[in-house]
Amino acid sequence: MPVAALHRPPVAVGAGRRSARHQARFALRASSLEASSAAVTVTVNGSAAAGAAVESKEKVQEDNEGLAVKEEEQERGRLEVLYDDGFGSVTVKDYFAAAKLLCRDDDGGPPRWFSPVECGRPAVDDAPLLLFLPGMDGVGTGLILHHKSLGKVFEVRCLHIPVNDRTPFEGLIQTVEKSIKHEHGLSPDRPIYLVGDSFGGSLAVAVAARNPQIDLVLILVNPATSFAKTPLQPVLPLLESMPSEFHVTVPYLLSFIMGDPLKMAAVSIENNLSPPETLQKLSDSLTSMLPLLAELSDIIPRDTLLWKLKLLKAGAAYANSRLHAVQAEVLLLASGKDNLLPSGEEADRLFKALKNCRVRYFKDNGHTLLLEDGVNLLSVIKGANMYRRGRQRDFVTDYLPPTLSEFMQTFDVDHKLFHLALSPVMMSTLKNGKIVRGLAGVPDKGPVLFVGYHALMGIELSPLYEEFLREKKTIVRGMAHPFLFGKKFESSRQEISRIDTVSMYGGLPVTPINMYRLFERNEFVLLYPGGVREALHRKGEEYKLFWPDQPEFVRMAARFGVTIIPFGCVGEDDVLELVLDYNDQKNIPGLREWIESINKEAERVRDSVKGEDGNQDMYLPALLPKVPGRFYYLFGQPIEMKGMNNLVRDRKRANEVYLRIKSEVEEIMSYLKRKREEDPYRSIGQRALYQATWGASAQVPTFEP
């Protein structure tokens, strides 16, 4: 097959500028991934010869451009907050177009790898390799909706199995093994991601079982390890005996069984459209997509379909017999409406069978999860804390900031009604002590440490994240209990939750070393000294601080010259009613044992602290919603720690600063509780009337500071 057909699908977008040295390295790696000596040499953004030619030119100019190259490499080390990841700009129609181009009559030869041009150059240093193992179609373009977003943080390669190829399952294993062994030899400390879709999931499991010495991360998407239990088993003999002239109807049937046509058609439809406009767009998309289903008969001809069914059976049997040998880290994505495979039940089984498996369950999606609306693979990986560039995840350096598409999905769709109901008021204090609406009093550059009150269930976090991103384009790294980042209490039907959102928007375990390294990088850091005890407080304890007598964060802030900003927020008592608290539940049989069980296994962070301040027991409060009032935030006057290095050794003075910060937080909350009584728009009814008059996007007034 010509190289152009492999790495220039009609939907490709230019990969952007690359240094010739980087091109040559990619050409070398791509050639190392060839399935045989006859396989095509694949490069990114050009042929290998072109890469070599540009490299020669660069050597001539290297003396003049050396400084510019160094500066470019330094900038590439970090992604900007709210960078454009390109997610949502590609549709399922592009999948069909790319598949049609690849599956031409001359699509011969062995299985081979290609690198999609639209993936571009990774924008982070030491980006891990991601190998996509396709599903039943074998084309390798099933990841097309995610190419641009994944290409920012991974080196992406996709396996293409030609239509007429008849490589047995063990032969496919060897193709993948050859690649990962070569890459592991080049970068032994860098993980290799295997994204296995359906049949590719069985292939990924098999490869991992045979190579426990290689650091692999498996992303299994509705893996076909459950093929023996497919609802289609009674139909399979009919497919084998069906006359070839009737095969044209099979793709239509399979397409509706494998995926949700409405969710596939909804990809790239804007979220801010009115209902009639959304319906019209959906109708147009669905109408234009249905004729493309006929092309599935070219992608999967009759003989190929029968061969693929044999591969599915062989692959499932091979993988299932070796589950015990899999040492890799696994993230399993399972659909609740998969009509081709019992993926929910398979998630239950693999969650128990695999040593290191986490699950994200999509109850409303079908088999072709990666081609359906609302599923951003990179976001799922980030939310599950599964992105890393070394042998272990580094919560500081491996963190990827939220993208523009993630921000819009979170705050313009998922949390939109919640924020409209709360109508949060954000205020800050200038250096001269004047209180202003907005975040003008917050420094533009770090290191900055926000220290404040943790509201019930952390309800204050989402509006805080949104405001800092909208106004400051800044991510605030929230220090949280390690409990939130473990997998001990996850289930085999774990859906994407608020905990995933916390991880996506900067949350990391609260440890001294993490805080030290964040200050070193001039980050904005969020610390709640009251921790779990404050966020899971009891009845009647609203706005009460549970801070231990430990001023260590003050001493560390002094060492780095950090600006400390005390802050407070009120409004939880206007939104939620605490019905059953910790004390109530400890007196209820069953709940008492459950609380004791989860806290016995959870990591302890304050065992040395006596009394209630050290009681960090987890429990799940029983809550009832109220007619929403309003949330108010106030960031106090910045406390400059620059030039106060003496506090590092002087514990007495550090404690005085600590008590001052605590006192300011209490004063801020007293101020807000008093001033909210003066807000004419504290009631949701008054706010709704105001926005009905001036528009939903209008900023609702509040009290005069």
XYZ file of C-alpha atoms in Angstrom:
705
model
C 0.000 0.000 0.000
C 1.301 3.500 -0.748
C 2.530 5.395 2.287
C 0.112 8.237 1.575
C -2.849 5.974 2.180
C -1.517 5.078 5.574
C -0.689 8.431 7.027
C -2.768 10.933 5.082
C -6.460 10.139 5.542
C -8.761 12.842 4.118
C -9.634 14.034 7.628
C -6.017 14.669 8.593
C -5.023 18.062 9.875
C -1.453 19.292 9.542
C 0.786 17.973 12.264
C 2.397 21.337 12.896
C 6.086 22.191 12.921
C 8.643 19.611 13.898
C 12.358 19.863 14.273
C 14.167 17.654 11.766
C 15.853 15.817 14.627
C 12.402 14.929 15.993
C 11.239 13.800 12.537
C 14.220 11.548 12.138
C 13.620 9.998 15.580
C 9.980 9.336 14.686
C 10.983 7.825 11.363
C 13.393 5.479 13.135
C 10.773 4.416 15.671
C 8.068 3.985 13.058
C 10.319 1.798 10.948
C 11.105 -0.289 14.022
C 7.412 -1.041 14.344
C 7.186 -2.744 10.971
C 5.541 -6.133 11.017
C 8.045 -7.567 8.566
C 10.919 -6.509 6.342
C 8.377 -5.774 3.622
C 6.302 -3.444 5.799
C 5.972 0.220 4.977
C 8.254 2.753 6.664
C 5.967 5.297 8.312
C 6.936 8.796 9.339
C 5.015 11.654 10.822
C 4.560 14.725 8.616
C 6.725 13.515 5.766
C 8.708 10.630 4.366
C 11.878 9.241 5.911
C 13.883 10.647 3.018
C 12.394 14.088 3.544
C 13.196 13.851 7.248
C 16.840 13.019 6.470
C 17.070 15.886 3.990
C 15.734 18.393 6.489
C 18.088 16.991 9.144
C 21.062 17.732 6.876
C 19.803 21.271 6.397
C 19.402 21.686 10.137
C 22.987 20.611 10.778
C 24.174 23.421 8.501
C 22.043 25.949 10.403
C 22.549 24.443 13.873
C 25.051 27.063 15.059
C 22.652 29.900 14.191
C 19.487 28.250 15.501
C 20.755 26.394 18.569
C 19.405 28.936 21.019
C 15.979 28.994 19.362
C 15.766 25.199 19.510
C 16.592 25.218 23.240
C 13.901 27.813 23.938
C 11.348 25.808 21.940
C 12.195 22.639 23.856
C 11.810 24.426 27.192
C 8.369 25.749 26.208
C 7.296 22.284 25.117
C 7.855 20.926 28.617
C 4.495 22.212 29.846
C 1.069 22.516 28.303
C -0.857 25.754 28.703
C -3.990 25.763 30.809
C -7.088 25.483 28.584
C -5.049 24.575 25.510
C -7.038 23.569 22.423
C -6.840 19.779 22.165
C -8.913 19.613 18.981
C -11.413 17.212 20.529
C -14.851 17.425 18.939
C -13.651 18.586 15.518
C -13.866 15.097 13.957
C -17.026 13.037 13.381
C -17.977 9.444 12.646
C -18.228 10.390 8.963
C -14.493 11.009 9.067
C -14.036 7.476 10.378
C -15.843 6.066 7.347
C -13.878 8.308 4.980
C -10.524 7.229 6.452
C -11.552 3.569 6.556
C -12.662 3.675 2.936
C -9.311 5.109 1.886
C -7.381 2.445 3.778
C -9.504 -0.519 2.671
C -8.961 -0.272 -1.061
C -8.557 -3.152 -3.460
C -4.766 -2.962 -3.161
C -4.886 -3.198 0.636
C -2.523 -6.141 0.867
C 0.533 -7.117 2.824
C 0.970 -7.992 6.491
C -0.393 -6.051 9.499
C 1.513 -2.802 10.012
C 1.579 0.398 12.016
C 0.804 3.935 10.988
C 0.982 7.275 12.759
C -1.976 9.595 12.020
C -0.808 12.996 10.784
C -3.487 14.775 12.820
C -1.913 13.497 16.036
C 0.892 15.967 15.448
C 3.919 16.289 17.657
C 3.522 15.598 21.396
C 3.521 18.870 23.317
C 5.100 17.354 26.433
C 8.597 16.015 26.955
C 9.112 12.255 27.158
C 5.562 11.542 25.985
C 4.752 7.831 26.378
C 4.003 5.635 23.394
C 0.374 4.659 22.768
C -0.374 1.729 20.477
C -3.961 1.339 19.286
C -5.125 -2.224 18.660
C -8.306 -2.119 16.554
C -11.567 -3.941 16.929
C -13.314 -6.245 14.532
C -12.864 -3.943 11.507
C -9.069 -4.088 11.782
C -8.713 -0.773 9.955
C -6.992 1.042 12.802
C -8.968 4.304 12.559
C -11.349 3.559 15.442
C -9.475 6.111 17.556
C -9.984 8.893 15.009
C -12.173 11.074 17.247
C -9.331 11.141 19.774
C -6.266 11.477 17.519
C -5.746 15.206 18.075
C -6.250 15.200 21.835
C -4.153 12.070 22.436
C -1.441 13.283 20.071
C -0.694 16.204 22.395
C 0.512 13.912 25.184
C 1.267 10.552 23.534
C 3.215 9.279 20.566
C 0.333 7.543 18.825
C 0.648 4.489 16.541
C -2.281 2.508 15.157
C -2.278 -1.083 13.958
C -3.757 -1.657 10.512
C -4.780 -5.208 9.623
C -5.458 -5.297 5.849
C -8.835 -6.587 4.687
C -7.352 -9.617 2.981
C -4.835 -10.443 5.702
C -5.212 -13.833 7.373
C -2.557 -13.598 10.088
C -3.580 -15.897 12.964
C -4.011 -14.552 16.486
C -0.552 -15.637 17.654
C 0.939 -13.930 14.615
C -0.752 -10.672 15.625
C 0.635 -11.103 19.131
C 4.132 -11.369 17.657
C 3.577 -8.196 15.610
C 2.718 -6.224 18.729
C 5.442 -7.917 20.803
C 8.136 -6.997 18.309
C 7.114 -3.356 18.608
C 6.902 -3.126 22.374
C 10.168 -4.974 22.895
C 11.976 -2.605 20.562
C 10.440 0.455 22.221
C 11.175 -0.910 25.671
C 14.804 -1.334 24.624
C 14.943 2.320 23.534
C 13.235 3.708 26.665
C 13.094 1.084 29.432
C 11.741 3.541 32.023
C 8.915 4.813 29.820
C 5.516 3.058 29.950
C 3.843 1.786 26.790
C 0.083 2.156 26.528
C -1.957 -0.465 24.681
C -5.465 0.726 23.841
C -7.399 -2.395 22.874
C -10.855 -1.894 21.388
C -13.109 -4.998 21.445
C -10.982 -7.631 19.640
C -7.971 -5.418 20.319
C -8.718 -5.829 24.017
C -8.134 -9.571 23.796
C -4.929 -8.901 21.879
C -3.714 -6.400 24.506
C -4.387 -8.845 27.355
C -2.534 -11.624 25.537
C 0.502 -9.416 24.861
C 0.611 -8.239 28.488
C 0.390 -11.795 29.807
C 3.410 -12.824 27.721
C 5.497 -9.768 28.623
C 5.207 -9.097 32.366
C 8.731 -7.619 32.415
C 7.663 -4.654 30.230
C 5.893 -1.675 31.824
C 2.539 -1.748 30.032
C -0.645 0.190 30.716
C -3.727 -1.452 29.216
C -6.808 0.559 28.239
C -9.412 -2.096 27.432
C -12.560 -0.846 25.703
C -15.388 -3.400 25.810
C -12.845 -6.216 25.415
C -13.912 -9.243 23.392
C -12.713 -11.610 26.108
C -16.442 -12.221 26.644
C -17.046 -13.276 23.036
C -18.174 -16.763 24.091
C -21.165 -15.117 25.799
C -22.174 -12.788 22.972
C -25.954 -12.608 22.347
C -25.133 -13.221 18.677
C -23.976 -16.801 19.253
C -27.220 -18.299 17.803
C -26.843 -16.097 14.707
C -23.210 -16.897 13.923
C -23.942 -20.186 12.094
C -26.436 -18.307 9.895
C -23.756 -15.801 8.903
C -21.523 -18.625 7.740
C -24.232 -20.153 5.570
C -25.669 -16.865 4.242
C -25.360 -16.472 0.443
C -22.834 -13.832 -0.565
C -25.480 -11.684 -2.318
C -27.195 -11.099 1.054
C -23.981 -10.032 2.809
C -24.666 -6.394 1.929
C -27.362 -6.344 4.624
C -25.030 -7.567 7.372
C -23.170 -4.252 7.907
C -26.450 -2.433 8.537
C -27.431 -4.998 11.151
C -23.994 -4.994 12.796
C -23.810 -1.201 12.940
C -27.002 -0.943 14.962
C -25.964 -3.822 17.208
C -22.433 -2.519 17.828
C -23.121 1.154 18.540
C -25.757 3.732 19.382
C -26.523 5.552 16.098
C -27.863 8.613 17.915
C -24.745 8.972 20.057
C -22.535 8.466 17.022
C -24.492 11.103 15.076
C -24.334 13.535 18.019
C -20.530 13.777 17.901
C -19.366 17.400 17.363
C -22.848 18.924 17.767
C -22.437 22.066 19.884
C -23.811 21.978 23.427
C -25.036 25.584 23.443
C -27.689 25.178 20.737
C -31.390 25.530 21.406
C -33.442 22.278 21.473
C -34.882 22.838 17.937
C -31.403 23.591 16.554
C -29.933 20.531 18.289
C -32.698 18.313 16.895
C -32.152 19.659 13.377
C -28.384 19.144 13.580
C -28.869 15.630 14.937
C -31.326 14.791 12.177
C -28.985 16.097 9.480
C -26.029 14.203 10.944
C -27.951 10.944 11.246
C -29.337 11.272 7.707
C -25.885 11.844 6.248
C -24.342 9.007 8.259
C -26.764 6.198 7.425
C -25.751 5.878 3.728
C -22.159 5.396 4.866
C -23.093 2.157 6.611
C -23.145 0.443 3.220
C -19.385 0.958 3.102
C -18.983 -1.474 5.999
C -19.456 -4.242 3.463
C -16.208 -3.062 1.831
C -14.417 -2.766 5.166
C -15.598 -6.219 6.260
C -16.332 -8.391 3.179
C -18.002 -11.764 3.726
C -14.818 -13.838 3.794
C -13.126 -11.308 6.064
C -16.102 -11.296 8.433
C -15.980 -15.075 8.787
C -12.240 -14.916 9.420
C -12.696 -12.156 12.010
C -15.257 -14.271 13.867
C -12.710 -17.084 14.097
C -10.105 -14.590 15.339
C -12.515 -13.298 17.975
C -13.089 -16.818 19.260
C -9.403 -17.730 19.252
C -8.370 -14.426 20.825
C -10.876 -14.675 23.670
C -9.819 -18.232 24.495
C -6.115 -17.343 24.402
C -6.474 -14.230 26.561
C -8.778 -15.834 29.126
C -6.374 -18.696 29.705
C -3.636 -16.234 30.667
C -5.396 -13.595 32.778
C -3.459 -14.733 35.848
C -0.174 -13.753 34.192
C -1.132 -10.111 33.513
C 0.931 -7.757 35.694
C 0.102 -4.568 33.802
C -1.902 -1.652 35.122
C -5.389 -1.895 33.568
C -8.158 0.635 32.939
C -11.280 -1.086 31.641
C -14.001 0.954 29.908
C -17.311 -0.904 29.804
C -20.602 0.061 28.133
C -23.969 -0.632 29.707
C -25.837 -0.839 26.386
C -23.401 -3.028 24.480
C -25.599 -5.270 22.313
C -22.664 -7.176 20.854
C -20.931 -8.274 24.058
C -22.001 -8.525 27.725
C -19.457 -5.839 28.638
C -20.956 -4.968 32.017
C -20.755 -8.548 33.242
C -17.281 -8.859 31.738
C -16.177 -5.816 33.719
C -17.351 -7.576 36.886
C -15.301 -10.645 35.991
C -12.092 -8.918 34.885
C -12.187 -6.529 37.836
C -11.761 -9.569 40.079
C -9.503 -11.622 37.806
C -6.880 -8.982 36.969
C -4.462 -7.939 39.707
C -4.393 -4.206 39.034
C -7.650 -3.280 37.333
C -9.817 -0.169 37.519
C -13.141 0.289 35.724
C -15.050 3.216 34.279
C -18.617 2.236 33.414
C -20.646 4.051 30.732
C -24.186 2.881 31.371
C -25.790 4.657 28.386
C -23.260 3.816 25.665
C -22.981 1.021 23.111
C -20.188 -1.223 21.882
C -18.404 1.371 19.729
C -17.658 3.539 22.746
C -14.739 5.405 21.169
C -16.946 6.594 18.285
C -19.808 7.875 20.431
C -20.629 11.342 21.691
C -19.578 12.440 25.164
C -16.610 10.085 25.557
C -13.211 11.791 25.634
C -10.613 9.064 26.128
C -7.902 11.434 27.329
C -10.256 12.904 29.941
C -11.082 9.414 31.205
C -7.387 8.541 31.502
C -6.659 11.797 33.358
C -9.643 11.451 35.695
C -8.536 7.948 36.676
C -4.967 9.215 37.316
C -3.635 6.772 34.736
C -1.375 9.136 32.786
C 2.301 8.811 33.584
C 5.651 9.158 31.855
C 7.759 7.068 34.224
C 7.495 3.819 36.144
C 5.205 5.415 38.714
C 2.766 8.290 38.435
C 4.161 11.604 39.624
C 1.199 13.736 40.744
C 3.217 16.914 40.226
C 5.042 16.486 36.920
C 2.672 14.024 35.220
C -0.348 16.252 35.756
C -1.945 17.511 32.528
C -3.923 20.781 32.763
C -7.556 20.879 31.646
C -8.145 21.495 27.958
C -10.598 23.941 26.449
C -12.987 21.139 25.454
C -12.836 19.645 28.964
C -13.535 23.022 30.529
C -16.542 23.586 28.264
C -17.900 20.100 28.949
C -17.489 20.458 32.710
C -18.720 23.988 33.297
C -20.934 24.705 30.290
C -22.696 21.327 30.370
C -22.130 19.036 33.376
C -22.069 21.671 36.154
C -23.998 24.429 34.391
C -27.298 24.084 36.273
C -25.508 23.639 39.593
C -23.595 26.893 39.113
C -26.681 28.731 37.880
C -28.521 27.615 41.004
C -25.696 28.757 43.324
C -24.848 31.967 41.429
C -21.525 32.205 43.298
C -20.133 35.596 44.276
C -16.327 35.770 44.177
C -14.554 38.640 45.928
C -10.940 39.371 46.723
C -8.973 41.896 48.762
C -6.491 44.302 47.233
C -3.185 45.089 48.929
C -4.674 48.315 50.294
C -7.427 46.311 52.021
C -10.233 47.201 49.610
C -12.650 44.350 48.832
C -13.602 44.058 45.147
C -15.722 41.655 43.175
C -13.642 39.239 41.135
C -10.076 38.010 41.607
C -8.123 41.212 41.051
C -6.659 40.910 44.559
C -5.124 37.529 43.781
C -1.560 37.627 42.362
C -1.114 36.649 38.737
C 2.053 34.658 39.416
C 2.901 31.982 41.943
C 3.861 30.505 44.204
C 0.562 31.201 45.980
C -1.029 29.213 48.817
C -4.769 29.511 49.451
C -5.688 28.433 52.984
C -9.336 28.267 53.995
C -12.509 26.580 55.142
C -13.571 23.266 53.591
C -17.350 23.277 53.090
C -19.567 20.214 53.473
C -18.605 17.544 50.911
C -16.294 20.048 49.229
C -19.278 21.673 47.552
C -17.338 24.922 47.148
C -14.665 23.480 44.841
C -16.358 23.478 41.435
C -17.256 27.215 41.341
C -13.767 28.035 42.639
C -12.116 26.019 39.844
C -14.311 27.667 37.215
C -13.705 31.237 38.354
C -9.922 30.868 38.466
C -9.897 29.307 35.018
C -12.237 31.872 33.475
C -10.695 34.992 35.033
C -7.084 34.007 35.701
C -6.598 31.093 33.315
C -4.980 29.429 36.310
C -5.288 25.936 37.710
C -5.352 25.662 41.488
C -3.701 22.451 42.698
C -5.880 21.218 45.548
C -4.237 19.126 48.278
C -6.657 16.320 49.178
C -6.868 13.171 51.282
C -5.024 10.220 49.645
C -8.291 8.270 49.948
C -9.580 10.096 46.860
C -6.786 8.843 44.641
C -6.782 5.171 45.515
C -8.778 2.320 44.041
C -9.551 0.299 47.167
C -13.154 1.437 47.306
C -13.924 1.475 43.591
C -16.290 -1.054 42.064
C -16.600 -2.934 38.788
C -19.372 -0.526 37.754
C -17.541 2.642 38.744
C -18.907 5.569 36.760
C -17.070 8.824 36.209
C -17.572 10.825 39.405
C -16.698 14.065 41.171
C -13.465 12.415 42.267
C -12.415 12.115 38.610
C -13.245 15.809 38.194
C -11.091 16.720 41.209
C -8.178 14.848 39.625
C -8.702 16.510 36.247
C -8.693 19.967 37.807
C -5.511 19.604 39.809
C -6.224 17.510 42.898
C -3.334 15.534 44.380
C -2.565 13.756 47.677
C -1.704 16.052 50.570
C 1.919 15.305 51.467
C 4.802 17.586 52.458
C 6.872 16.527 49.450
C 4.026 17.320 47.025
C 3.600 20.790 48.524
C 7.356 21.368 48.439
C 7.561 20.481 44.750
C 4.520 22.588 43.822
C 6.062 25.637 45.495
C 9.289 24.875 43.647
C 7.355 25.126 40.381
C 5.621 28.398 41.386
C 2.180 26.788 41.364
C -1.101 27.954 42.905
C -1.854 25.571 45.767
C -5.085 25.021 47.728
C -4.830 23.727 51.303
C -7.559 22.878 53.794
C -5.940 22.407 57.231
C -9.300 21.126 58.556
C -9.224 18.258 56.054
C -11.807 15.492 56.185
C -13.053 16.480 59.651
C -14.118 19.867 58.289
C -15.558 18.657 54.979
C -17.518 15.864 56.724
C -18.537 17.884 59.756
C -21.440 17.091 62.058
C -24.762 18.862 62.582
C -24.417 22.380 63.902
C -20.736 22.634 62.936
C -21.148 24.750 59.795
C -18.258 27.192 59.379
C -16.324 25.792 62.321
C -12.606 25.251 61.739
C -10.902 22.014 62.801
C -7.298 23.024 62.331
C -4.593 21.052 64.135
C -1.805 22.842 65.964
C 0.663 22.226 63.138
C 2.102 25.333 61.441
C 4.356 23.370 59.070
C 2.797 24.843 55.923
C 3.725 28.342 57.189
C 7.360 27.332 57.577
C 7.466 25.773 54.123
C 5.783 28.843 52.605
C 8.429 31.045 54.259
C 11.193 28.948 52.754
C 9.899 29.550 49.208
C 8.667 33.134 49.699
C 5.083 32.064 48.998
C 2.160 34.497 49.059
C -0.465 33.111 51.458
C -4.088 34.084 50.897
C -6.615 33.178 53.610
C -10.124 32.691 52.272
C -13.581 31.681 53.361
C -16.864 30.695 51.745
C -20.417 30.551 53.059
C -23.606 29.196 51.588
C -23.644 25.469 52.309
C -26.426 25.981 54.871
C -28.485 27.638 52.112
C -28.105 24.632 49.811
C -27.938 21.398 51.842
C -29.592 19.970 54.947
C -27.495 17.447 56.893
C -29.928 14.682 57.901
C -27.683 11.873 59.184
C -24.186 12.783 60.304
C -21.274 10.713 61.584
C -22.645 10.468 65.117
C -26.067 9.356 63.871
C -24.643 6.702 61.581
C -22.308 5.307 64.243
C -25.454 4.390 66.198
C -27.072 2.521 63.304
C -26.141 -1.182 62.937
C -24.769 -1.915 59.505
C -23.715 1.664 58.872
C -21.480 1.555 61.940
C -19.672 -1.541 60.642
C -19.351 -0.023 57.171
C -17.737 3.143 58.561
C -15.328 1.102 60.655
C -14.450 -1.055 57.656
C -13.602 1.744 55.215
C -11.605 3.665 57.821
C -9.652 0.591 58.818
C -8.399 0.244 55.247
C -8.057 3.955 54.450
C -4.693 5.695 54.770
C -4.406 7.706 57.989
C -3.044 11.234 57.751
C -3.411 12.655 61.282
C -2.864 9.868 63.748
C -0.496 12.067 65.772
C -3.149 14.778 66.308
C -5.281 14.393 69.418
C -8.981 15.155 69.821
C -11.549 16.025 67.167
C -9.022 17.907 65.004
C -7.315 14.575 64.367
C -10.503 12.590 63.739
C -10.301 12.077 59.975
C -12.799 9.228 59.764
C -14.556 8.893 56.408
C -18.310 8.536 56.135
C -21.027 9.469 53.667
C -23.408 12.126 55.064
C -27.124 11.769 54.340
C -28.156 15.073 52.748
C -31.339 16.745 51.535
C -31.257 19.629 49.057
C -32.773 22.984 49.951
C -34.207 25.652 47.691
C -30.827 27.109 46.687
C -29.576 30.240 48.325
C -26.263 31.671 47.201
C -22.553 30.969 47.656
C -20.138 33.734 48.662
C -16.325 33.598 48.533
C -13.859 36.134 49.839
C -10.098 35.895 49.358
C -8.378 37.913 52.049
C -5.465 40.317 51.902
C -2.311 38.562 50.627
C 0.309 37.726 53.251
C 3.765 38.009 51.706
C 6.189 35.409 53.107
C 9.114 36.612 51.027
C 12.027 37.578 53.245
C 10.660 35.645 56.227
C 13.127 32.759 56.071
C 13.635 33.003 59.821
C 10.231 31.311 60.256
C 11.701 28.081 58.926
C 13.561 27.606 62.231
C 11.486 29.796 64.549
C 8.466 27.606 65.379
C 7.053 30.149 67.819
C 6.830 32.928 65.235
C 5.589 30.474 62.602
C 2.792 29.504 64.974
C 1.873 33.172 65.419
C 1.491 33.559 61.643
C -0.521 30.322 61.566
C -2.939 31.617 64.227
C -3.228 34.899 62.357
C -4.224 33.064 59.176
C -6.773 30.978 61.067
C -8.228 34.095 62.689
C -8.518 35.844 59.316
C -10.392 32.881 57.832
C -12.862 32.997 60.729
C -13.276 36.776 60.341
C -13.874 36.385 56.596
C -16.691 33.884 57.165
C -18.254 36.087 59.865
C -18.122 38.999 57.420
C -19.760 36.974 54.633
C -22.507 35.615 56.878
C -23.305 39.150 57.965
C -23.124 40.769 54.545
C -25.183 38.117 52.734
C -28.186 39.361 54.715
C -27.855 42.573 52.697
C -27.892 40.783 49.326
C -31.199 41.487 47.527
C -30.476 38.553 45.224
C -29.736 35.895 47.812
C -33.000 34.181 46.832
C -32.987 32.079 43.673
C -36.331 33.603 42.721
C -34.907 37.126 42.647
C -31.894 35.948 40.657
C -34.103 34.131 38.142
C -36.195 37.267 37.665
C -33.066 39.373 37.139
C -31.636 36.983 34.539
C -34.988 36.665 32.787
C -34.840 40.449 32.366
C -31.168 40.924 31.527
C -30.213 37.552 30.059
C -28.954 34.260 31.477
C -25.315 35.309 31.060
C -25.739 38.582 32.957
C -23.809 38.836 36.230
C -26.314 39.047 39.060
C -25.562 41.937 41.469
C -24.899 41.396 45.157
C -24.270 43.422 48.323
C -21.847 46.330 48.371
C -18.578 45.170 50.030
